[in-house]
Amino acid sequence: MLQSVYSVYDRVRRPLRNHHYLVLPGGKLAYARIPGRPEQIARPVLAALDAGAEDSGWFDEIELLTARELGRRYADITVFAFVQPPAERIAAAYELVIGSGKPLPTFYARHGFQPGMSLAQFVLRVCQISDLRADNLFRSQAHMLERRPASKSLVLRTDQLGKGWPRLSELLAAAGGLRLPDCPEPAGDAEPKPVTRACELEAGPLASRLARRYAQDMQLYFADERV
């Protein structure tokens, strides 16, 4: 009952929070968006699909749906998504929210985050907030994607793009004969601070906390290795 009440409240406060699925022109393929580096990687792919401009982040002629709406309207559609290792993702979120020195976004100011807090303090606060209330910058990716059947989805890891890129190319070709852009280089183009902080989060007590917080992500997408 409480979860249902909160869900209604959340839809009023953050109406697009759960609208993760972009149904691309033609209705044969959908993209499940994850904020941050996954979304950056997706932009040239979406541009190749005529779903929007690579440099703007705005997408034309698409439907923006929740998982429930997608299942109801497009039960057989194929979905692709990019997911990021939790340590990298939280390090990037810390840099954006705290390390940038900008005023805290409203959500963070209201949920116990403080300007200038340390990376460890940030991680511990993130781990105290459930996916039901979490901002999408640190909400678990499994919770956002809400687990679709494996036969109807392709999930590519941002740290292993080369492995899934040929399969994604096949999906695009089947969806409209479109050519996939070249696979992005590994995260050598990433900012140094988040990379350094991600390394801090891959070992020690904070790694254990993140592994527990993002256990579903680890099980579904990163079972073979790090946080």
PDB file of C-alpha atoms in Angstrom:
ATOM      1  CA  MET A   1       0.000   0.000   0.000  1.00  0.00           C
ATOM      2  CA  LEU A   2       2.745   2.464   0.978  1.00  0.00           C
ATOM      3  CA  GLN A   3       4.663   1.657  -2.200  1.00  0.00           C
ATOM      4  CA  SER A   4       1.572   2.359  -4.306  1.00  0.00           C
ATOM      5  CA  VAL A   5       1.011   5.691  -2.567  1.00  0.00           C
ATOM      6  CA  TYR A   6       4.644   6.660  -3.066  1.00  0.00           C
ATOM      7  CA  SER A   7       4.491   5.678  -6.747  1.00  0.00           C
ATOM      8  CA  VAL A   8       1.567   8.036  -7.312  1.00  0.00           C
ATOM      9  CA  TYR A   9       3.368  10.824  -5.444  1.00  0.00           C
ATOM     10  CA  ASP A  10       6.572  10.168  -7.403  1.00  0.00           C
ATOM     11  CA  ARG A  11       4.763  10.382 -10.753  1.00  0.00           C
ATOM     12  CA  VAL A  12       3.513  13.834  -9.794  1.00  0.00           C
ATOM     13  CA  ARG A  13       6.899  15.077  -8.564  1.00  0.00           C
ATOM     14  CA  ARG A  14       9.051  13.442 -11.274  1.00  0.00           C
ATOM     15  CA  PRO A  15       6.717  12.546 -14.140  1.00  0.00           C
ATOM     16  CA  LEU A  16       9.408  11.170 -16.510  1.00  0.00           C
ATOM     17  CA  ARG A  17      11.460   9.293 -13.924  1.00  0.00           C
ATOM     18  CA  ASN A  18      10.208   5.888 -15.067  1.00  0.00           C
ATOM     19  CA  HIS A  19       9.973   6.633 -18.792  1.00  0.00           C
ATOM     20  CA  HIS A  20      13.146   4.796 -19.778  1.00  0.00           C
ATOM     21  CA  TYR A  21      12.114   3.277 -23.106  1.00  0.00           C
ATOM     22  CA  LEU A  22      12.394   5.095 -26.419  1.00  0.00           C
ATOM     23  CA  VAL A  23      10.471   3.334 -29.180  1.00  0.00           C
ATOM     24  CA  LEU A  24      12.341   4.194 -32.366  1.00  0.00           C
ATOM     25  CA  PRO A  25      10.775   5.046 -35.734  1.00  0.00           C
ATOM     26  CA  GLY A  26       9.098   2.010 -37.263  1.00  0.00           C
ATOM     27  CA  GLY A  27       8.232   0.412 -33.922  1.00  0.00           C
ATOM     28  CA  LYS A  28      10.640  -2.528 -34.364  1.00  0.00           C
ATOM     29  CA  LEU A  29      13.312  -1.497 -31.890  1.00  0.00           C
ATOM     30  CA  ALA A  30      13.436   0.326 -28.557  1.00  0.00           C
ATOM     31  CA  TYR A  31      16.306   1.847 -26.621  1.00  0.00           C
ATOM     32  CA  ALA A  32      16.356   1.710 -22.812  1.00  0.00           C
ATOM     33  CA  ARG A  33      18.112   4.804 -21.555  1.00  0.00           C
ATOM     34  CA  ILE A  34      20.487   4.853 -18.590  1.00  0.00           C
ATOM     35  CA  PRO A  35      21.805   8.319 -17.659  1.00  0.00           C
ATOM     36  CA  GLY A  36      25.503   9.113 -17.918  1.00  0.00           C
ATOM     37  CA  ARG A  37      28.061   7.370 -20.099  1.00  0.00           C
ATOM     38  CA  PRO A  38      25.536   4.776 -21.380  1.00  0.00           C
ATOM     39  CA  GLU A  39      23.406   7.582 -22.771  1.00  0.00           C
ATOM     40  CA  GLN A  40      26.465   9.277 -24.303  1.00  0.00           C
ATOM     41  CA  ILE A  41      27.390   6.062 -26.099  1.00  0.00           C
ATOM     42  CA  ALA A  42      23.832   5.671 -27.356  1.00  0.00           C
ATOM     43  CA  ARG A  43      23.592   9.088 -29.008  1.00  0.00           C
ATOM     44  CA  PRO A  44      25.411   8.279 -32.274  1.00  0.00           C
ATOM     45  CA  VAL A  45      23.480   5.003 -32.442  1.00  0.00           C
ATOM     46  CA  LEU A  46      20.189   6.864 -32.133  1.00  0.00           C
ATOM     47  CA  ALA A  47      21.367   9.377 -34.725  1.00  0.00           C
ATOM     48  CA  ALA A  48      22.033   6.502 -37.141  1.00  0.00           C
ATOM     49  CA  LEU A  49      18.456   5.370 -36.547  1.00  0.00           C
ATOM     50  CA  ASP A  50      17.139   8.841 -37.378  1.00  0.00           C
ATOM     51  CA  ALA A  51      15.922   9.075 -33.803  1.00  0.00           C
ATOM     52  CA  GLY A  52      17.625  12.379 -33.049  1.00  0.00           C
ATOM     53  CA  ALA A  53      20.714  14.524 -33.439  1.00  0.00           C
ATOM     54  CA  GLU A  54      23.943  13.122 -32.026  1.00  0.00           C
ATOM     55  CA  ASP A  55      24.998  16.421 -30.466  1.00  0.00           C
ATOM     56  CA  SER A  56      21.716  17.602 -28.980  1.00  0.00           C
ATOM     57  CA  GLY A  57      20.346  14.663 -27.008  1.00  0.00           C
ATOM     58  CA  TRP A  58      16.861  15.472 -28.301  1.00  0.00           C
ATOM     59  CA  PHE A  59      15.068  12.748 -30.195  1.00  0.00           C
ATOM     60  CA  ASP A  60      12.355  13.162 -32.782  1.00  0.00           C
ATOM     61  CA  GLU A  61       9.566  10.839 -33.871  1.00  0.00           C
ATOM     62  CA  ILE A  62       9.864   8.546 -30.881  1.00  0.00           C
ATOM     63  CA  GLU A  63       7.600   7.390 -28.074  1.00  0.00           C
ATOM     64  CA  LEU A  64       8.905   7.704 -24.513  1.00  0.00           C
ATOM     65  CA  LEU A  65       7.352   4.936 -22.407  1.00  0.00           C
ATOM     66  CA  THR A  66       7.531   3.177 -19.064  1.00  0.00           C
ATOM     67  CA  ALA A  67       8.308  -0.552 -18.946  1.00  0.00           C
ATOM     68  CA  ARG A  68       4.631  -1.316 -18.361  1.00  0.00           C
ATOM     69  CA  GLU A  69       3.525   0.832 -21.290  1.00  0.00           C
ATOM     70  CA  LEU A  70       6.147  -0.750 -23.529  1.00  0.00           C
ATOM     71  CA  GLY A  71       5.004  -4.257 -22.628  1.00  0.00           C
ATOM     72  CA  ARG A  72       1.377  -3.361 -23.254  1.00  0.00           C
ATOM     73  CA  ARG A  73       1.859  -1.581 -26.592  1.00  0.00           C
ATOM     74  CA  TYR A  74       4.863  -3.430 -28.028  1.00  0.00           C
ATOM     75  CA  ALA A  75       4.926  -6.890 -26.481  1.00  0.00           C
ATOM     76  CA  ASP A  76       7.276  -8.340 -29.121  1.00  0.00           C
ATOM     77  CA  ILE A  77       9.634  -5.400 -29.594  1.00  0.00           C
ATOM     78  CA  THR A  78      13.386  -5.881 -29.217  1.00  0.00           C
ATOM     79  CA  VAL A  79      15.157  -3.606 -26.738  1.00  0.00           C
ATOM     80  CA  PHE A  80      18.801  -2.609 -26.517  1.00  0.00           C
ATOM     81  CA  ALA A  81      20.553  -0.869 -23.648  1.00  0.00           C
ATOM     82  CA  PHE A  82      24.009   0.061 -22.386  1.00  0.00           C
ATOM     83  CA  VAL A  83      24.957  -0.539 -18.758  1.00  0.00           C
ATOM     84  CA  GLN A  84      27.950   0.760 -16.808  1.00  0.00           C
ATOM     85  CA  PRO A  85      29.931  -0.943 -14.012  1.00  0.00           C
ATOM     86  CA  PRO A  86      28.562   0.390 -10.696  1.00  0.00           C
ATOM     87  CA  ALA A  87      31.914   1.759  -9.475  1.00  0.00           C
ATOM     88  CA  GLU A  88      32.353   3.822 -12.649  1.00  0.00           C
ATOM     89  CA  ARG A  89      28.752   4.973 -12.535  1.00  0.00           C
ATOM     90  CA  ILE A  90      28.824   6.139  -8.917  1.00  0.00           C
ATOM     91  CA  ALA A  91      32.210   7.813  -9.383  1.00  0.00           C
ATOM     92  CA  ALA A  92      30.778   9.768 -12.320  1.00  0.00           C
ATOM     93  CA  ALA A  93      27.666  10.674 -10.308  1.00  0.00           C
ATOM     94  CA  TYR A  94      29.856  11.952  -7.467  1.00  0.00           C
ATOM     95  CA  GLU A  95      31.855  14.135  -9.838  1.00  0.00           C
ATOM     96  CA  LEU A  96      28.708  15.548 -11.424  1.00  0.00           C
ATOM     97  CA  VAL A  97      26.797  16.207  -8.196  1.00  0.00           C
ATOM     98  CA  ILE A  98      29.559  16.993  -5.673  1.00  0.00           C
ATOM     99  CA  GLY A  99      32.916  17.310  -7.414  1.00  0.00           C
ATOM    100  CA  SER A 100      31.691  19.937  -9.874  1.00  0.00           C
ATOM    101  CA  GLY A 101      31.158  22.402  -7.008  1.00  0.00           C
ATOM    102  CA  LYS A 102      27.786  23.443  -8.430  1.00  0.00           C
ATOM    103  CA  PRO A 103      24.734  23.945  -6.179  1.00  0.00           C
ATOM    104  CA  LEU A 104      23.152  20.629  -5.269  1.00  0.00           C
ATOM    105  CA  PRO A 105      20.165  19.586  -7.367  1.00  0.00           C
ATOM    106  CA  THR A 106      16.936  19.673  -5.376  1.00  0.00           C
ATOM    107  CA  PHE A 107      16.721  15.909  -4.920  1.00  0.00           C
ATOM    108  CA  TYR A 108      20.186  15.703  -3.397  1.00  0.00           C
ATOM    109  CA  ALA A 109      19.699  18.717  -1.135  1.00  0.00           C
ATOM    110  CA  ARG A 110      16.519  17.111   0.216  1.00  0.00           C
ATOM    111  CA  HIS A 111      17.995  13.649   0.739  1.00  0.00           C
ATOM    112  CA  GLY A 112      20.947  14.216   3.010  1.00  0.00           C
ATOM    113  CA  PHE A 113      23.722  15.002   0.533  1.00  0.00           C
ATOM    114  CA  GLN A 114      26.080  17.867   1.393  1.00  0.00           C
ATOM    115  CA  PRO A 115      28.261  20.142  -0.749  1.00  0.00           C
ATOM    116  CA  GLY A 116      31.888  19.056  -0.525  1.00  0.00           C
ATOM    117  CA  MET A 117      31.107  15.687   1.071  1.00  0.00           C
ATOM    118  CA  SER A 118      33.761  13.020   0.529  1.00  0.00           C
ATOM    119  CA  LEU A 119      33.426  10.175  -1.942  1.00  0.00           C
ATOM    120  CA  ALA A 120      33.015   7.728   0.956  1.00  0.00           C
ATOM    121  CA  GLN A 121      30.221   9.845   2.471  1.00  0.00           C
ATOM    122  CA  PHE A 122      28.521  10.057  -0.914  1.00  0.00           C
ATOM    123  CA  VAL A 123      28.688   6.283  -1.408  1.00  0.00           C
ATOM    124  CA  LEU A 124      27.331   5.558   2.054  1.00  0.00           C
ATOM    125  CA  ARG A 125      24.409   7.939   1.507  1.00  0.00           C
ATOM    126  CA  VAL A 126      23.671   6.396  -1.900  1.00  0.00           C
ATOM    127  CA  CYS A 127      23.636   2.954  -0.294  1.00  0.00           C
ATOM    128  CA  GLN A 128      21.056   4.116   2.258  1.00  0.00           C
ATOM    129  CA  ILE A 129      18.523   5.171  -0.389  1.00  0.00           C
ATOM    130  CA  SER A 130      16.419   2.458  -1.985  1.00  0.00           C
ATOM    131  CA  ASP A 131      15.712   2.219  -5.697  1.00  0.00           C
ATOM    132  CA  LEU A 132      12.133   3.201  -5.000  1.00  0.00           C
ATOM    133  CA  ARG A 133      13.301   6.700  -3.992  1.00  0.00           C
ATOM    134  CA  ALA A 134      16.664   6.968  -5.776  1.00  0.00           C
ATOM    135  CA  ASP A 135      17.532   9.526  -8.401  1.00  0.00           C
ATOM    136  CA  ASN A 136      18.181   7.905 -11.782  1.00  0.00           C
ATOM    137  CA  LEU A 137      21.868   8.830 -11.593  1.00  0.00           C
ATOM    138  CA  PHE A 138      22.359   6.135  -8.959  1.00  0.00           C
ATOM    139  CA  ARG A 139      19.202   4.027  -9.135  1.00  0.00           C
ATOM    140  CA  SER A 140      20.190   0.462  -9.998  1.00  0.00           C
ATOM    141  CA  GLN A 141      20.208  -0.275 -13.706  1.00  0.00           C
ATOM    142  CA  ALA A 142      18.337  -3.535 -13.175  1.00  0.00           C
ATOM    143  CA  HIS A 143      15.535  -1.601 -11.468  1.00  0.00           C
ATOM    144  CA  MET A 144      15.324   0.896 -14.328  1.00  0.00           C
ATOM    145  CA  LEU A 145      15.295  -1.793 -17.011  1.00  0.00           C
ATOM    146  CA  GLU A 146      12.827  -3.955 -15.054  1.00  0.00           C
ATOM    147  CA  ARG A 147      14.160  -7.195 -16.577  1.00  0.00           C
ATOM    148  CA  ARG A 148      12.755  -8.022 -19.993  1.00  0.00           C
ATOM    149  CA  PRO A 149      13.052 -11.559 -21.458  1.00  0.00           C
ATOM    150  CA  ALA A 150      16.613 -12.216 -22.657  1.00  0.00           C
ATOM    151  CA  SER A 151      15.327 -13.180 -26.109  1.00  0.00           C
ATOM    152  CA  LYS A 152      13.850  -9.700 -26.456  1.00  0.00           C
ATOM    153  CA  SER A 153      16.773  -7.641 -25.214  1.00  0.00           C
ATOM    154  CA  LEU A 154      20.420  -6.886 -25.849  1.00  0.00           C
ATOM    155  CA  VAL A 155      22.370  -5.336 -22.982  1.00  0.00           C
ATOM    156  CA  LEU A 156      25.879  -4.104 -23.786  1.00  0.00           C
ATOM    157  CA  ARG A 157      28.423  -3.287 -21.095  1.00  0.00           C
ATOM    158  CA  THR A 158      30.160   0.062 -21.549  1.00  0.00           C
ATOM    159  CA  ASP A 159      33.476  -1.554 -20.586  1.00  0.00           C
ATOM    160  CA  GLN A 160      33.095  -4.405 -23.109  1.00  0.00           C
ATOM    161  CA  LEU A 161      31.393  -2.759 -26.061  1.00  0.00           C
ATOM    162  CA  GLY A 162      33.361  -4.706 -28.644  1.00  0.00           C
ATOM    163  CA  LYS A 163      31.753  -7.967 -27.564  1.00  0.00           C
ATOM    164  CA  GLY A 164      28.187  -6.847 -28.218  1.00  0.00           C
ATOM    165  CA  TRP A 165      28.711  -4.372 -31.072  1.00  0.00           C
ATOM    166  CA  PRO A 166      28.316  -6.965 -33.900  1.00  0.00           C
ATOM    167  CA  ARG A 167      25.000  -8.139 -32.423  1.00  0.00           C
ATOM    168  CA  LEU A 168      23.794  -4.540 -32.149  1.00  0.00           C
ATOM    169  CA  SER A 169      24.785  -4.031 -35.764  1.00  0.00           C
ATOM    170  CA  GLU A 170      22.590  -6.995 -36.688  1.00  0.00           C
ATOM    171  CA  LEU A 171      19.658  -5.493 -34.769  1.00  0.00           C
ATOM    172  CA  LEU A 172      19.968  -2.177 -36.582  1.00  0.00           C
ATOM    173  CA  ALA A 173      20.214  -3.878 -39.944  1.00  0.00           C
ATOM    174  CA  ALA A 174      17.102  -5.936 -39.210  1.00  0.00           C
ATOM    175  CA  ALA A 175      15.224  -2.862 -37.982  1.00  0.00           C
ATOM    176  CA  GLY A 176      15.731  -0.919 -41.187  1.00  0.00           C
ATOM    177  CA  GLY A 177      18.959  -1.750 -42.971  1.00  0.00           C
ATOM    178  CA  LEU A 178      20.823   1.004 -41.141  1.00  0.00           C
ATOM    179  CA  ARG A 179      24.557   1.029 -40.542  1.00  0.00           C
ATOM    180  CA  LEU A 180      25.884   1.134 -36.984  1.00  0.00           C
ATOM    181  CA  PRO A 181      28.641   3.700 -36.271  1.00  0.00           C
ATOM    182  CA  ASP A 182      32.058   2.372 -35.357  1.00  0.00           C
ATOM    183  CA  CYS A 183      32.385   1.000 -31.838  1.00  0.00           C
ATOM    184  CA  PRO A 184      33.580   3.743 -29.447  1.00  0.00           C
ATOM    185  CA  GLU A 185      37.052   3.457 -28.028  1.00  0.00           C
ATOM    186  CA  PRO A 186      37.336   2.135 -24.447  1.00  0.00           C
ATOM    187  CA  ALA A 187      36.945   4.771 -21.758  1.00  0.00           C
ATOM    188  CA  GLY A 188      40.200   6.505 -22.657  1.00  0.00           C
ATOM    189  CA  ASP A 189      38.155   9.578 -23.450  1.00  0.00           C
ATOM    190  CA  ALA A 190      36.719   9.658 -19.934  1.00  0.00           C
ATOM    191  CA  GLU A 191      37.529  12.429 -17.478  1.00  0.00           C
ATOM    192  CA  PRO A 192      40.474  11.531 -15.205  1.00  0.00           C
ATOM    193  CA  LYS A 193      38.788  12.348 -11.885  1.00  0.00           C
ATOM    194  CA  PRO A 194      35.896   9.879 -12.244  1.00  0.00           C
ATOM    195  CA  VAL A 195      38.331   7.234 -13.494  1.00  0.00           C
ATOM    196  CA  THR A 196      40.546   7.718 -10.435  1.00  0.00           C
ATOM    197  CA  ARG A 197      37.550   7.646  -8.114  1.00  0.00           C
ATOM    198  CA  ALA A 198      36.193   4.521  -9.773  1.00  0.00           C
ATOM    199  CA  CYS A 199      39.495   2.812  -8.980  1.00  0.00           C
ATOM    200  CA  GLU A 200      39.004   3.808  -5.325  1.00  0.00           C
ATOM    201  CA  LEU A 201      35.606   2.137  -5.360  1.00  0.00           C
ATOM    202  CA  GLU A 202      36.774  -1.143  -6.850  1.00  0.00           C
ATOM    203  CA  ALA A 203      38.573  -2.326  -3.710  1.00  0.00           C
ATOM    204  CA  GLY A 204      38.116  -2.166   0.054  1.00  0.00           C
ATOM    205  CA  PRO A 205      35.055  -1.501   2.235  1.00  0.00           C
ATOM    206  CA  LEU A 206      33.347   0.819  -0.249  1.00  0.00           C
ATOM    207  CA  ALA A 207      33.501  -1.876  -2.915  1.00  0.00           C
ATOM    208  CA  SER A 208      31.704  -4.252  -0.564  1.00  0.00           C
ATOM    209  CA  ARG A 209      29.000  -1.678   0.140  1.00  0.00           C
ATOM    210  CA  LEU A 210      28.479  -1.022  -3.559  1.00  0.00           C
ATOM    211  CA  ALA A 211      28.386  -4.745  -4.315  1.00  0.00           C
ATOM    212  CA  ARG A 212      25.552  -5.157  -1.826  1.00  0.00           C
ATOM    213  CA  ARG A 213      23.715  -2.052  -3.005  1.00  0.00           C
ATOM    214  CA  TYR A 214      23.962  -3.077  -6.657  1.00  0.00           C
ATOM    215  CA  ALA A 215      23.704  -6.835  -6.216  1.00  0.00           C
ATOM    216  CA  GLN A 216      21.084  -7.146  -8.969  1.00  0.00           C
ATOM    217  CA  ASP A 217      23.228  -5.228 -11.441  1.00  0.00           C
ATOM    218  CA  MET A 218      26.195  -7.402 -10.572  1.00  0.00           C
ATOM    219  CA  GLN A 219      24.217 -10.616 -10.941  1.00  0.00           C
ATOM    220  CA  LEU A 220      22.540  -9.687 -14.215  1.00  0.00           C
ATOM    221  CA  TYR A 221      25.243  -7.745 -16.043  1.00  0.00           C
ATOM    222  CA  PHE A 222      28.612  -7.992 -14.287  1.00  0.00           C
ATOM    223  CA  ALA A 223      28.619 -11.409 -12.619  1.00  0.00           C
ATOM    224  CA  ASP A 224      32.091 -12.293 -13.825  1.00  0.00           C
ATOM    225  CA  GLU A 225      34.043  -9.474 -12.228  1.00  0.00           C
ATOM    226  CA  ARG A 226      34.268  -6.115 -10.505  1.00  0.00           C
ATOM    227  CA  VAL A 227      31.806  -3.726  -8.893  1.00  0.00           C
TER     228      VAL A 227
END
